[in-house]
Coordinates of C-alpha atoms in Angstrom, one line a residue:
Chain A
M954 CA 69.7 29.0 26.6
D955 CA 69.6 31.3 29.6
R956 CA 69.2 29.2 32.8
E957 CA 67.4 32.0 34.6
I958 CA 64.7 32.1 31.9
V959 CA 64.2 28.3 32.0
K960 CA 63.9 28.4 35.8
L961 CA 61.5 31.4 35.8
L962 CA 59.3 29.8 33.1
S963 CA 59.2 26.4 34.9
E964 CA 58.1 28.1 38.1
A965 CA 55.7 30.7 36.7
G966 CA 51.9 30.2 37.2
G967 CA 50.9 32.4 34.2
V968 CA 52.7 33.5 31.1
A969 CA 51.5 35.9 28.4
I970 CA 53.3 35.6 25.0
F971 CA 53.7 38.5 22.6
P972 CA 54.6 37.8 19.0
H973 CA 55.5 40.8 16.9
V974 CA 53.1 43.0 14.8
S975 CA 52.3 41.7 11.3
A976 CA 53.1 38.3 12.8
D977 CA 54.7 35.9 10.3
G978 CA 55.1 32.1 10.4
D979 CA 58.0 32.2 12.8
A980 CA 56.3 34.6 15.3
I981 CA 53.0 32.7 15.2
G982 CA 54.4 29.2 15.0
S983 CA 56.8 29.6 17.9
S984 CA 54.2 31.5 20.0
L985 CA 51.5 28.8 19.6
A986 CA 54.0 25.9 20.2
L987 CA 55.3 27.5 23.4
A988 CA 51.7 28.4 24.5
M989 CA 50.5 24.8 24.0
A990 CA 53.5 23.4 25.9
L991 CA 53.1 25.7 28.9
K992 CA 49.4 25.1 29.0
K993 CA 49.9 21.3 29.0
A994 CA 52.3 21.9 31.9
G995 CA 49.4 23.4 33.8
K996 CA 50.1 27.1 33.4
D997 CA 47.8 29.9 32.6
V998 CA 48.7 31.0 29.1
V999 CA 47.6 33.6 26.6
V1000 CA 49.1 34.8 23.3
Y1001 CA 48.4 38.5 22.8
V1002 CA 48.2 39.1 19.1
E1003 CA 48.2 42.6 17.5
E1004 CA 46.1 41.6 14.5
N1005 CA 43.9 38.6 13.5
I1006 CA 46.0 35.6 12.6
P1007 CA 46.7 35.6 8.8
A1008 CA 44.4 33.2 7.0
V1009 CA 47.3 31.0 5.9
Y1010 CA 48.2 30.2 9.5
R1011 CA 44.6 29.8 10.9
F1012 CA 44.8 26.0 10.5
L1013 CA 47.6 25.8 13.0
P1014 CA 46.7 24.1 16.4
G1015 CA 46.7 26.3 19.4
T1016 CA 45.0 29.4 17.9
E1017 CA 42.3 29.2 20.6
L1018 CA 45.0 30.4 23.0
T1019 CA 45.3 33.7 21.1
R1020 CA 43.4 36.9 21.7
F1021 CA 43.6 40.7 21.7
Y1022 CA 44.8 42.4 24.9
D1023 CA 42.2 44.1 27.0
S1024 CA 43.2 46.8 29.4
S1025 CA 41.2 45.1 32.2
D1026 CA 43.3 41.9 31.8
E1027 CA 45.3 41.0 35.0
A1028 CA 49.0 40.9 34.5
M1029 CA 50.6 37.5 34.2
D1030 CA 53.8 36.5 36.1
I1031 CA 55.8 36.7 33.0
N1032 CA 55.3 38.6 29.7
L1033 CA 57.4 37.0 27.0
A1034 CA 58.1 38.6 23.7
L1035 CA 58.9 36.2 20.9
D1036 CA 60.7 37.0 17.6
T1037 CA 60.4 40.7 18.5
G1038 CA 63.4 42.9 17.7
D1039 CA 62.4 46.1 19.5
V1040 CA 59.5 47.7 21.5
G1041 CA 58.1 49.2 18.3
R1042 CA 57.4 45.7 17.0
L1043 CA 55.0 45.2 20.0
G1044 CA 52.8 47.9 18.3
T1045 CA 49.9 48.9 20.6
R1046 CA 50.8 46.2 23.1
G1047 CA 54.0 48.0 24.3
E1048 CA 52.5 49.4 27.5
A1049 CA 50.8 46.1 28.3
F1050 CA 54.0 44.2 27.9
F1051 CA 55.8 46.1 30.7
K1052 CA 53.0 45.5 33.2
A1053 CA 54.2 42.1 34.3
P1054 CA 56.6 41.8 37.2
C1055 CA 59.0 39.9 34.9
T1056 CA 59.5 40.5 31.2
V1057 CA 61.4 38.2 28.9
N1058 CA 62.6 38.7 25.3
I1059 CA 63.5 35.6 23.2
D1060 CA 64.6 36.3 19.6
H1061 CA 67.1 35.7 16.8
H1062 CA 67.2 39.2 15.2
V1063 CA 70.7 40.6 15.2
T1064 CA 69.2 44.1 15.6
N1065 CA 67.4 43.1 18.9
T1066 CA 67.5 46.0 21.4
K1067 CA 67.3 43.7 24.5
F1068 CA 64.3 45.7 25.8
A1069 CA 63.1 43.2 28.5
L1070 CA 64.4 42.4 32.0
L1071 CA 65.7 39.1 30.7
N1072 CA 66.9 38.8 27.2
Y1073 CA 67.9 35.7 25.2
V1074 CA 68.9 36.6 21.6
D1075 CA 70.7 34.0 19.5
E1076 CA 71.3 35.5 16.1
T1077 CA 72.9 32.3 14.8
S1078 CA 69.5 30.6 15.0
A1079 CA 67.6 30.7 11.7
S1080 CA 64.3 31.1 13.5
T1081 CA 62.8 31.8 16.9
G1082 CA 61.1 28.4 16.4
E1083 CA 64.5 26.7 16.8
I1084 CA 65.1 28.6 20.0
V1085 CA 61.7 27.6 21.4
Y1086 CA 62.4 24.0 20.4
I1087 CA 65.6 24.1 22.6
L1088 CA 63.7 25.9 25.3
L1089 CA 61.0 23.2 25.4
K1090 CA 63.8 20.5 25.7
K1091 CA 65.4 22.5 28.6
L1092 CA 62.0 22.7 30.2
K1093 CA 61.7 18.9 29.8
L1094 CA 58.3 19.4 28.1
H1095 CA 57.2 16.8 25.5
I1096 CA 56.9 18.2 22.0
D1097 CA 53.7 16.6 20.6
T1098 CA 52.5 16.5 17.0
D1099 CA 50.6 19.8 17.4
M1100 CA 53.6 21.7 18.8
A1101 CA 55.9 20.1 16.2
T1102 CA 53.5 21.3 13.4
C1103 CA 53.8 24.9 14.8
L1104 CA 57.5 24.7 15.2
Y1105 CA 58.1 23.2 11.8
T1106 CA 56.0 26.1 10.3
A1107 CA 58.2 28.6 12.2
V1108 CA 61.4 27.0 11.0
A1109 CA 60.3 26.3 7.4
T1110 CA 58.9 29.9 6.9
D1111 CA 61.8 31.8 8.4
T1112 CA 64.4 29.8 6.3
G1113 CA 62.3 30.3 3.1
G1114 CA 61.8 26.5 3.0
F1115 CA 65.4 25.7 4.1
K1116 CA 66.8 27.8 1.3
Y1117 CA 68.1 31.0 3.0
S1118 CA 71.8 31.2 4.2
N1119 CA 70.6 31.2 7.8
T1120 CA 69.8 27.5 7.4
T1121 CA 72.3 25.4 9.4
A1122 CA 72.9 21.7 10.2
E1123 CA 71.1 22.4 13.5
T1124 CA 68.1 23.7 11.5
H1125 CA 67.8 20.4 9.6
R1126 CA 68.5 18.4 12.8
I1127 CA 65.6 20.1 14.5
A1128 CA 63.4 19.7 11.4
S1129 CA 64.2 16.0 11.5
E1130 CA 63.2 15.7 15.1
L1131 CA 60.0 17.6 14.4
V1132 CA 59.1 15.3 11.5
S1133 CA 59.6 12.3 13.8
A1134 CA 57.0 13.8 16.1
G1135 CA 54.5 12.7 13.4
I1136 CA 53.8 15.8 11.2
D1137 CA 52.7 15.4 7.6
I1138 CA 55.3 17.4 5.7
G1139 CA 53.5 17.3 2.4
E1140 CA 50.2 18.5 3.7
L1141 CA 51.9 21.1 6.0
S1142 CA 54.1 22.5 3.3
Q1143 CA 51.2 22.8 0.9
R1144 CA 49.2 24.7 3.5
I1145 CA 52.1 27.1 4.2
F1146 CA 53.6 27.4 0.7
D1147 CA 51.1 26.2 -1.9
N1148 CA 48.1 28.2 -1.1
T1149 CA 48.2 30.9 -3.7
T1150 CA 45.0 32.8 -3.8
Y1151 CA 43.5 33.9 -7.1
P1152 CA 44.2 37.6 -6.3
K1153 CA 47.8 36.6 -5.5
L1154 CA 48.1 34.8 -8.8
R1155 CA 47.0 38.1 -10.6
L1156 CA 49.3 40.1 -8.3
T1157 CA 52.2 37.8 -9.3
Q1158 CA 51.5 38.3 -12.9
K1159 CA 51.3 42.1 -12.3
A1160 CA 54.6 42.0 -10.4
I1161 CA 56.4 40.3 -13.3
E1162 CA 54.9 42.8 -15.7
L1163 CA 56.2 45.7 -13.5
L1164 CA 59.6 44.3 -12.7
E1165 CA 62.4 46.9 -13.4
F1166 CA 66.1 46.2 -13.4
Y1167 CA 68.9 48.6 -12.5
E1168 CA 72.6 48.6 -12.1
N1169 CA 73.4 46.0 -14.7
N1170 CA 70.4 43.9 -13.6
R1171 CA 71.8 43.5 -10.1
L1172 CA 68.9 45.4 -8.6
A1173 CA 65.3 44.3 -9.2
V1174 CA 62.4 46.6 -8.2
V1175 CA 58.6 46.1 -8.1
T1176 CA 56.5 49.2 -7.3
F1177 CA 52.9 48.7 -6.4
S1178 CA 50.5 51.6 -6.1
R1179 CA 47.2 51.2 -4.2
A1180 CA 45.5 51.1 -7.6
D1181 CA 47.6 48.1 -8.6
L1182 CA 46.6 46.3 -5.4
L1183 CA 42.9 47.2 -5.9
A1184 CA 42.9 46.1 -9.5
T1185 CA 44.1 42.6 -8.6
G1186 CA 41.9 42.4 -5.5
A1187 CA 45.0 41.5 -3.5
S1188 CA 45.3 42.0 0.3
D1189 CA 48.5 43.0 2.1
E1190 CA 48.9 39.4 3.0
D1191 CA 48.9 38.5 -0.7
C1192 CA 52.0 40.7 -1.1
D1193 CA 54.1 38.3 1.1
G1194 CA 56.8 36.7 -1.0
I1195 CA 56.3 39.0 -4.0
V1196 CA 59.7 40.5 -3.3
N1197 CA 61.3 37.0 -3.9
I1198 CA 60.3 37.1 -7.6
G1199 CA 62.9 39.7 -8.3
R1200 CA 65.4 38.0 -6.0
S1201 CA 65.0 34.7 -7.9
V1202 CA 66.1 36.2 -11.2
E1203 CA 69.7 35.3 -12.4
G1204 CA 72.2 38.0 -11.6
V1205 CA 70.0 39.9 -9.2
E1206 CA 71.7 40.7 -5.8
V1207 CA 69.0 43.0 -4.2
S1208 CA 65.3 42.9 -4.8
L1209 CA 62.9 45.6 -3.5
L1210 CA 59.1 45.6 -3.2
V1211 CA 58.0 49.2 -2.8
K1212 CA 54.3 49.3 -1.9
E1213 CA 52.1 52.3 -1.3
K1214 CA 50.4 52.1 2.1
N1215 CA 48.6 55.4 1.8
A1216 CA 49.2 58.9 0.5
E1217 CA 52.0 59.5 3.0
E1218 CA 53.5 56.1 3.9
V1219 CA 55.3 53.5 1.8
R1220 CA 56.2 50.0 2.9
V1221 CA 59.5 48.6 1.5
N1222 CA 60.6 44.9 1.6
L1223 CA 64.2 44.2 0.9
R1224 CA 65.9 40.9 0.0
S1225 CA 69.5 40.2 -1.0
K1226 CA 71.3 37.1 -2.4
T1227 CA 74.9 36.9 -1.2
Y1228 CA 76.7 40.1 0.0
V1229 CA 74.5 43.2 0.5
D1230 CA 73.4 43.6 4.1
V1231 CA 69.9 44.9 3.5
S1232 CA 69.2 45.2 7.3
E1233 CA 71.7 48.2 7.2
V1234 CA 69.7 49.8 4.4
A1235 CA 66.4 49.2 6.2
A1236 CA 67.9 50.6 9.5
A1237 CA 68.9 53.8 7.7
F1238 CA 65.2 54.3 6.9
G1239 CA 64.0 53.4 10.5
G1240 CA 63.4 49.7 9.8
G1241 CA 65.3 46.5 10.5
G1242 CA 65.6 42.8 10.0
H1243 CA 68.2 40.4 8.8
K1244 CA 71.2 40.6 6.4
R1245 CA 69.3 39.0 3.6
A1246 CA 65.7 40.0 4.5
A1247 CA 64.6 43.3 5.9
G1248 CA 61.8 45.9 5.8
C1249 CA 61.0 49.5 6.6
T1250 CA 58.1 51.9 6.4
V1251 CA 59.0 55.3 5.0
N1252 CA 57.2 58.6 4.9
G1253 CA 56.9 60.1 1.4
T1254 CA 55.2 59.5 -1.9
L1255 CA 55.6 56.2 -3.7
Q1256 CA 58.0 57.7 -6.3
Q1257 CA 60.1 59.6 -3.7
V1258 CA 60.6 56.5 -1.5
R1259 CA 61.3 54.3 -4.5
E1260 CA 64.1 56.7 -5.7
Q1261 CA 65.6 57.0 -2.2
L1262 CA 65.7 53.3 -1.7
I1263 CA 67.2 52.7 -5.1
E1264 CA 70.0 55.3 -4.4
A1265 CA 70.7 53.7 -1.0
V1266 CA 71.0 50.2 -2.5
K1267 CA 73.1 51.4 -5.4
D1268 CA 75.9 52.5 -3.0
R1269 CA 76.2 48.9 -1.7
L1270 CA 76.2 47.0 -5.0
Chain B
M730 CA 71.4 -1.4 1.2
D731 CA 72.2 -4.6 -0.7
R732 CA 75.4 -6.1 0.7
E733 CA 76.3 -7.7 -2.7
I734 CA 76.2 -4.3 -4.4
V735 CA 78.4 -2.7 -1.7
K736 CA 80.9 -5.6 -2.0
L737 CA 81.0 -5.5 -5.8
L738 CA 81.5 -1.7 -5.9
S739 CA 84.2 -1.8 -3.3
E740 CA 86.1 -4.5 -5.3
A741 CA 85.5 -3.1 -8.8
G742 CA 88.3 -1.5 -10.7
G743 CA 86.1 0.5 -13.0
V744 CA 82.6 1.8 -12.8
A745 CA 80.4 3.6 -15.4
I746 CA 77.4 5.5 -14.0
F747 CA 74.3 6.1 -16.1
P748 CA 71.9 8.8 -14.9
H749 CA 68.5 8.9 -16.7
V750 CA 67.7 10.9 -19.9
S751 CA 66.7 14.6 -19.3
A752 CA 68.7 14.3 -16.1
D753 CA 67.4 16.3 -13.2
G754 CA 69.1 17.5 -10.0
D755 CA 68.7 14.1 -8.3
A756 CA 70.1 12.1 -11.3
I757 CA 73.0 14.5 -11.8
G758 CA 73.8 15.2 -8.1
S759 CA 73.8 11.6 -7.1
S760 CA 75.8 10.5 -10.1
L761 CA 78.5 13.2 -9.6
A762 CA 78.8 12.5 -5.9
L763 CA 79.2 8.7 -6.4
A764 CA 81.6 9.3 -9.3
M765 CA 83.8 11.6 -7.2
A766 CA 83.8 9.2 -4.2
L767 CA 84.7 6.2 -6.3
K768 CA 87.4 8.1 -8.1
K769 CA 88.9 9.2 -4.8
A770 CA 88.9 5.6 -3.8
G771 CA 91.2 4.9 -6.8
K772 CA 88.8 3.5 -9.3
D773 CA 88.3 4.2 -13.0
V774 CA 85.1 6.2 -13.2
V775 CA 83.0 7.8 -15.9
V776 CA 79.4 9.2 -15.9
Y777 CA 77.8 8.6 -19.3
V778 CA 75.2 11.4 -19.8
E779 CA 72.6 11.4 -22.6
E780 CA 72.6 15.1 -23.1
N781 CA 74.8 18.1 -22.0
I782 CA 74.4 18.8 -18.3
P783 CA 71.6 21.5 -17.9
A784 CA 73.1 25.0 -17.4
V785 CA 71.7 25.2 -13.9
Y786 CA 73.8 22.2 -12.7
R787 CA 77.0 23.0 -14.6
F788 CA 78.5 24.7 -11.4
L789 CA 78.5 21.4 -9.6
P790 CA 81.8 19.8 -8.8
G791 CA 82.7 16.5 -10.7
T792 CA 81.3 17.4 -14.1
E793 CA 84.7 16.7 -15.5
L794 CA 83.9 13.0 -14.9
T795 CA 80.9 13.1 -17.3
R796 CA 81.0 12.5 -21.1
F797 CA 79.0 11.0 -23.9
Y798 CA 79.3 7.3 -24.6
D799 CA 81.4 6.3 -27.5
S800 CA 81.0 2.8 -29.1
S801 CA 84.7 2.3 -29.0
D802 CA 84.8 2.7 -25.2
E803 CA 85.9 -0.4 -23.3
A804 CA 83.3 -1.8 -20.9
M805 CA 83.8 -1.2 -17.2
D806 CA 83.5 -3.9 -14.5
I807 CA 80.2 -2.4 -13.5
N808 CA 77.6 -0.3 -15.3
L809 CA 75.4 1.4 -12.7
A810 CA 72.1 3.1 -13.5
L811 CA 71.1 5.8 -11.0
D812 CA 67.6 7.2 -10.6
T813 CA 66.5 5.3 -13.7
G814 CA 63.1 3.7 -13.6
D815 CA 63.3 1.6 -16.7
V816 CA 65.5 0.8 -19.7
G817 CA 63.6 3.5 -21.8
R818 CA 65.0 6.1 -19.4
L819 CA 68.5 5.1 -20.5
G820 CA 67.7 6.6 -24.0
T821 CA 70.3 5.8 -26.6
R822 CA 72.6 4.3 -23.9
G823 CA 70.5 1.2 -23.4
E824 CA 72.7 -1.1 -25.4
A825 CA 75.9 0.3 -23.9
F826 CA 74.5 -0.3 -20.4
F827 CA 74.2 -4.0 -20.9
K828 CA 77.8 -4.4 -22.2
A829 CA 79.4 -4.6 -18.7
P830 CA 79.8 -8.1 -17.1
C831 CA 77.8 -6.6 -14.1
T832 CA 74.9 -4.2 -14.2
V833 CA 73.5 -2.5 -11.2
N834 CA 70.3 -0.4 -10.8
I835 CA 70.0 1.9 -7.8
D836 CA 66.8 3.9 -7.7
H837 CA 63.8 5.2 -5.6
H838 CA 61.0 5.1 -8.2
V839 CA 58.1 2.9 -7.3
T840 CA 57.6 2.1 -11.0
N841 CA 61.2 0.7 -11.3
T842 CA 61.3 -2.4 -13.5
K843 CA 64.4 -3.9 -11.9
F844 CA 66.1 -4.3 -15.3
A845 CA 69.7 -4.9 -14.1
L846 CA 71.5 -7.9 -12.8
L847 CA 71.5 -6.4 -9.3
N848 CA 68.7 -4.0 -8.3
Y849 CA 68.3 -1.8 -5.2
V850 CA 65.1 0.1 -5.2
D851 CA 64.0 2.0 -2.1
E852 CA 60.8 3.7 -2.9
T853 CA 60.6 5.1 0.7
S854 CA 63.6 7.2 -0.1
A855 CA 62.8 10.8 -1.2
S856 CA 65.7 10.9 -3.6
T857 CA 68.4 8.7 -5.1
G858 CA 70.8 11.1 -3.4
E859 CA 69.8 9.8 0.0
I860 CA 70.4 6.2 -1.2
V861 CA 73.9 7.2 -2.5
Y862 CA 74.6 8.9 0.8
I863 CA 73.9 5.6 2.6
L864 CA 75.8 3.7 0.0
L865 CA 78.9 5.9 0.5
K866 CA 78.6 5.4 4.3
K867 CA 78.4 1.6 3.7
L868 CA 81.5 1.8 1.4
K869 CA 83.2 3.7 4.3
L870 CA 84.1 6.5 1.8
H871 CA 84.4 10.0 3.3
I872 CA 81.8 12.5 2.0
D873 CA 83.8 15.7 1.3
T874 CA 82.3 19.2 0.7
D875 CA 82.1 18.6 -3.1
M876 CA 80.3 15.3 -2.7
A877 CA 78.0 16.9 -0.1
T878 CA 77.2 19.8 -2.5
C879 CA 76.1 17.3 -5.1
L880 CA 74.1 15.1 -2.7
Y881 CA 72.4 18.1 -1.2
T882 CA 71.4 19.3 -4.7
A883 CA 70.0 15.8 -5.3
V884 CA 68.0 15.7 -2.1
A885 CA 66.8 19.4 -2.2
T886 CA 65.6 19.2 -5.8
D887 CA 63.8 15.9 -5.6
T888 CA 61.9 17.0 -2.5
G889 CA 61.0 20.3 -4.0
G890 CA 63.1 22.0 -1.4
F891 CA 62.0 19.7 1.4
K892 CA 58.3 20.5 0.7
Y893 CA 56.9 17.3 -1.0
S894 CA 55.3 14.5 1.0
N895 CA 58.3 12.3 0.2
T896 CA 60.4 14.3 2.7
T897 CA 61.1 12.3 5.8
A898 CA 62.9 12.7 9.1
E899 CA 65.7 10.7 7.4
T900 CA 65.8 13.3 4.6
H901 CA 66.4 16.1 7.1
R902 CA 68.9 14.0 9.1
I903 CA 70.9 13.4 5.9
A904 CA 70.6 17.1 4.9
S905 CA 71.9 18.0 8.4
E906 CA 74.9 15.8 7.9
L907 CA 75.6 17.2 4.4
V908 CA 75.4 20.8 5.8
S909 CA 78.0 19.8 8.4
A910 CA 80.3 18.8 5.6
G911 CA 80.8 22.5 4.9
I912 CA 78.3 23.4 2.2
D913 CA 77.0 26.9 1.8
I914 CA 73.2 26.4 1.8
G915 CA 72.4 30.0 0.9
E916 CA 74.6 30.1 -2.2
L917 CA 73.8 26.5 -3.2
S918 CA 70.0 27.1 -2.9
Q919 CA 70.2 30.3 -5.0
R920 CA 72.1 28.5 -7.7
I921 CA 69.6 25.6 -7.7
F922 CA 66.4 27.5 -7.1
D923 CA 66.9 31.3 -7.6
N924 CA 68.2 31.3 -11.1
T925 CA 65.2 32.4 -13.1
T926 CA 66.2 33.3 -16.6
Y927 CA 64.5 36.3 -18.3
P928 CA 62.8 33.9 -20.8
K929 CA 61.6 31.8 -17.8
L930 CA 60.2 35.0 -16.2
R931 CA 58.3 35.7 -19.5
L932 CA 57.2 32.0 -19.6
T933 CA 55.9 32.2 -16.0
Q934 CA 53.9 35.3 -16.9
K935 CA 52.5 33.5 -19.9
A936 CA 51.7 30.4 -17.8
I937 CA 49.6 32.4 -15.3
E938 CA 47.8 34.1 -18.3
L939 CA 47.0 30.6 -19.8
L940 CA 46.1 28.9 -16.6
E941 CA 42.7 27.1 -16.9
F942 CA 40.7 25.6 -14.1
Y943 CA 38.3 22.6 -14.3
E944 CA 36.3 20.4 -12.0
N945 CA 35.4 23.1 -9.4
N946 CA 39.0 24.5 -9.6
R947 CA 40.5 21.2 -8.5
L948 CA 42.3 20.7 -11.8
A949 CA 44.7 23.3 -13.2
V950 CA 46.0 23.1 -16.7
V951 CA 48.6 25.1 -18.7
T952 CA 48.9 24.3 -22.4
F953 CA 52.0 25.6 -24.2
S954 CA 52.2 25.5 -28.0
R955 CA 55.6 25.6 -29.7
A956 CA 54.6 29.2 -30.7
D957 CA 54.2 30.1 -27.0
L958 CA 57.7 28.8 -26.2
L959 CA 59.2 30.6 -29.2
A960 CA 57.5 33.9 -28.3
T961 CA 59.0 33.9 -24.8
G962 CA 62.4 32.6 -26.0
A963 CA 62.1 29.8 -23.4
S964 CA 64.0 26.5 -23.7
D965 CA 62.7 23.2 -22.6
E966 CA 64.8 23.6 -19.4
D967 CA 62.9 26.8 -18.6
C968 CA 59.7 24.8 -18.5
D969 CA 60.9 23.0 -15.3
G970 CA 58.7 23.9 -12.4
I971 CA 56.0 25.7 -14.5
V972 CA 53.6 22.8 -13.6
N973 CA 54.0 23.8 -9.9
I974 CA 52.3 27.2 -10.5
G975 CA 49.0 25.5 -11.0
R976 CA 49.6 23.1 -8.1
S977 CA 50.4 26.0 -5.8
V978 CA 46.9 27.5 -6.2
E979 CA 44.4 27.1 -3.3
G980 CA 42.0 24.2 -3.8
V981 CA 43.9 22.7 -6.7
E982 CA 44.6 18.9 -6.4
V983 CA 46.1 18.1 -9.8
S984 CA 48.1 20.4 -12.1
L985 CA 49.0 19.6 -15.7
L986 CA 51.5 21.2 -18.0
V987 CA 50.7 20.1 -21.6
K988 CA 53.6 21.0 -23.9
E989 CA 53.8 20.6 -27.7
K990 CA 57.1 18.8 -28.5
N991 CA 56.4 18.7 -32.3
A992 CA 53.4 18.1 -34.6
E993 CA 53.0 14.6 -33.4
E994 CA 54.3 14.4 -29.8
V995 CA 53.1 16.1 -26.6
R996 CA 55.0 16.1 -23.3
V997 CA 52.8 16.2 -20.2
N998 CA 53.9 16.9 -16.6
L999 CA 51.6 15.9 -13.8
R1000 CA 51.6 17.1 -10.2
S1001 CA 49.1 16.3 -7.3
K1002 CA 48.7 17.7 -3.8
T1003 CA 47.3 15.1 -1.5
Y1004 CA 45.4 12.1 -2.9
V1005 CA 45.5 11.6 -6.7
D1006 CA 48.2 9.1 -7.7
V1007 CA 49.4 10.8 -10.9
S1008 CA 52.0 8.1 -11.6
E1009 CA 49.0 5.8 -12.4
V1010 CA 47.6 8.4 -14.9
A1011 CA 51.1 8.8 -16.5
A1012 CA 51.5 5.0 -16.6
A1013 CA 48.2 4.8 -18.5
F1014 CA 49.8 7.0 -21.2
G1015 CA 53.1 5.1 -21.3
G1016 CA 54.9 7.3 -18.7
G1017 CA 55.7 7.0 -15.0
G1018 CA 57.0 8.7 -11.9
H1019 CA 55.9 9.2 -8.4
K1020 CA 52.4 9.5 -6.7
R1021 CA 52.7 13.3 -6.6
A1022 CA 54.9 14.0 -9.6
A1023 CA 54.9 12.1 -12.9
G1024 CA 55.2 12.6 -16.6
C1025 CA 54.5 11.1 -20.0
T1026 CA 55.1 11.7 -23.7
V1027 CA 52.0 11.1 -25.8
N1028 CA 51.4 10.8 -29.5
G1029 CA 48.7 13.2 -30.8
T1030 CA 48.0 16.9 -31.4
L1031 CA 48.2 19.3 -28.5
Q1032 CA 44.4 19.6 -28.1
Q1033 CA 43.8 15.9 -28.4
V1034 CA 46.4 15.0 -25.7
R1035 CA 45.1 17.8 -23.5
E1036 CA 41.5 16.5 -23.7
Q1037 CA 42.6 12.9 -23.1
L1038 CA 44.6 13.9 -20.0
I1039 CA 41.9 16.1 -18.6
E1040 CA 39.4 13.2 -19.0
A1041 CA 41.8 10.7 -17.3
V1042 CA 42.4 13.0 -14.3
K1043 CA 38.7 13.9 -13.9
D1044 CA 37.9 10.3 -13.1
R1045 CA 40.2 10.4 -10.1
L1046 CA 39.2 13.7 -8.6

């Protein structure tokens, strides 16, 4: 951990935390844990979110510290981006982020562009939650049950429940410490992972029905039109994890979820099992992410984008 | 860990290990790890399995130490049952088990009947794999990458990928140690968890289609006839985990998978989320297991058994 960042944070009077747009469990969990710890240390703290917190994470402690940015808000001493690979992932908060006298960027994405004044990027870390855990230790701040709940959520979600290849001995060591802080793993895991909504159940059924396989069954593709989403009553949030259905099938190396956002834009989620670097594929389409999990938003019709992505993946299989 | 068991095992010349019938990841993983460690320590070792090792676990190291019991086999110094709650779970090997001068029973099921000469049952342990890890440490045997692979499989499967309420700080601490032994978590997890067969994919689709909800959606039930299983081409092994689909739905407390074995017998898998003790329900029907995961085989027609189980669960919701 960067000593200067630790020193600045311990001396700061006010800190604003910026998780990335479409915040996931890692972005939200690590932001809430850091916010609660800094607040308990007597600092002014706010977490500026781009959207409402997804329903699945609304049970987490610390959400009262989150709000939308208002242009009349006074700048804090430090604006700190968490789990945010580049300025684009700050969404509409990009300008606000650079208003503070000091900007900090703490992340684990290998594609991080180091856009802040001080940057700490550890791409060997499975989650930003693990980096925040170490940061809190360096800041000598006690990790209470609420903070541990948020950090465990961050770690568990970004490792796919300790299943992805990014999971390390350190990941489990930190998870062990967090469990010791008094969290209820059974209840927490159910809230994070076992909360399938009825629309999601229908969407899952539809996804299996629509699954297509290419390249000797090494590539799995699910294509959702707006009509499919409407028919199942599913929200965008319900689509989380659908891409893993294809990935979980025997012999599949790459799984794609190609989803119509509107008539001109298509969102693509990419997952791989063992050797294809899907962050490279996503980057070629203006997106980013990790080797085994990436995403991009592409201009074009659903069928055009689907064909383009299939071609791009084929070359790497 | 029982000192006498450690002493006896360290002095024994030959040990036969007995995992339970329909062996799962914990039974197989802990048996193979212990077998390899004892073999490396110079002992005669065999793992007597009831059935062929399920396809999903055939990649595990140490399977060459497994075979079927033959009545002409000479008795070993110690016959050791692993992860086996009662004599019934030894299946056809019950008589063979008691032929050794010393019998040992190492397990974590709260319903364990302590049927051996020496019994070590730690129901606070999430998996028998964790107990075997501690046993190997007490025996001062080095845990190599192969043994760690088997033990991680045991721990990861019996905790549902570190999600069930049985997961403790100790579980993660041991997992961390096992990862340090050089295992590849990404590859291992995919082999264990992301190996959905095409029949299983069809079975999953069918299960969602057949899902029924009772008691204000707190009870989820999937009922599979032999015809359903035939139509999807699914094997009994493919049914593993299907009960979790209902359990994962929001608001569901108990999930049942009621599966026709033949015209007279029905197999029922039970899962609960937070408060219903399904091991009690299973026990009332001659089965057993854990608070949140249990099973029983019941005489009757599919519809009879389904109704009986629904009634039994209703009283506890």
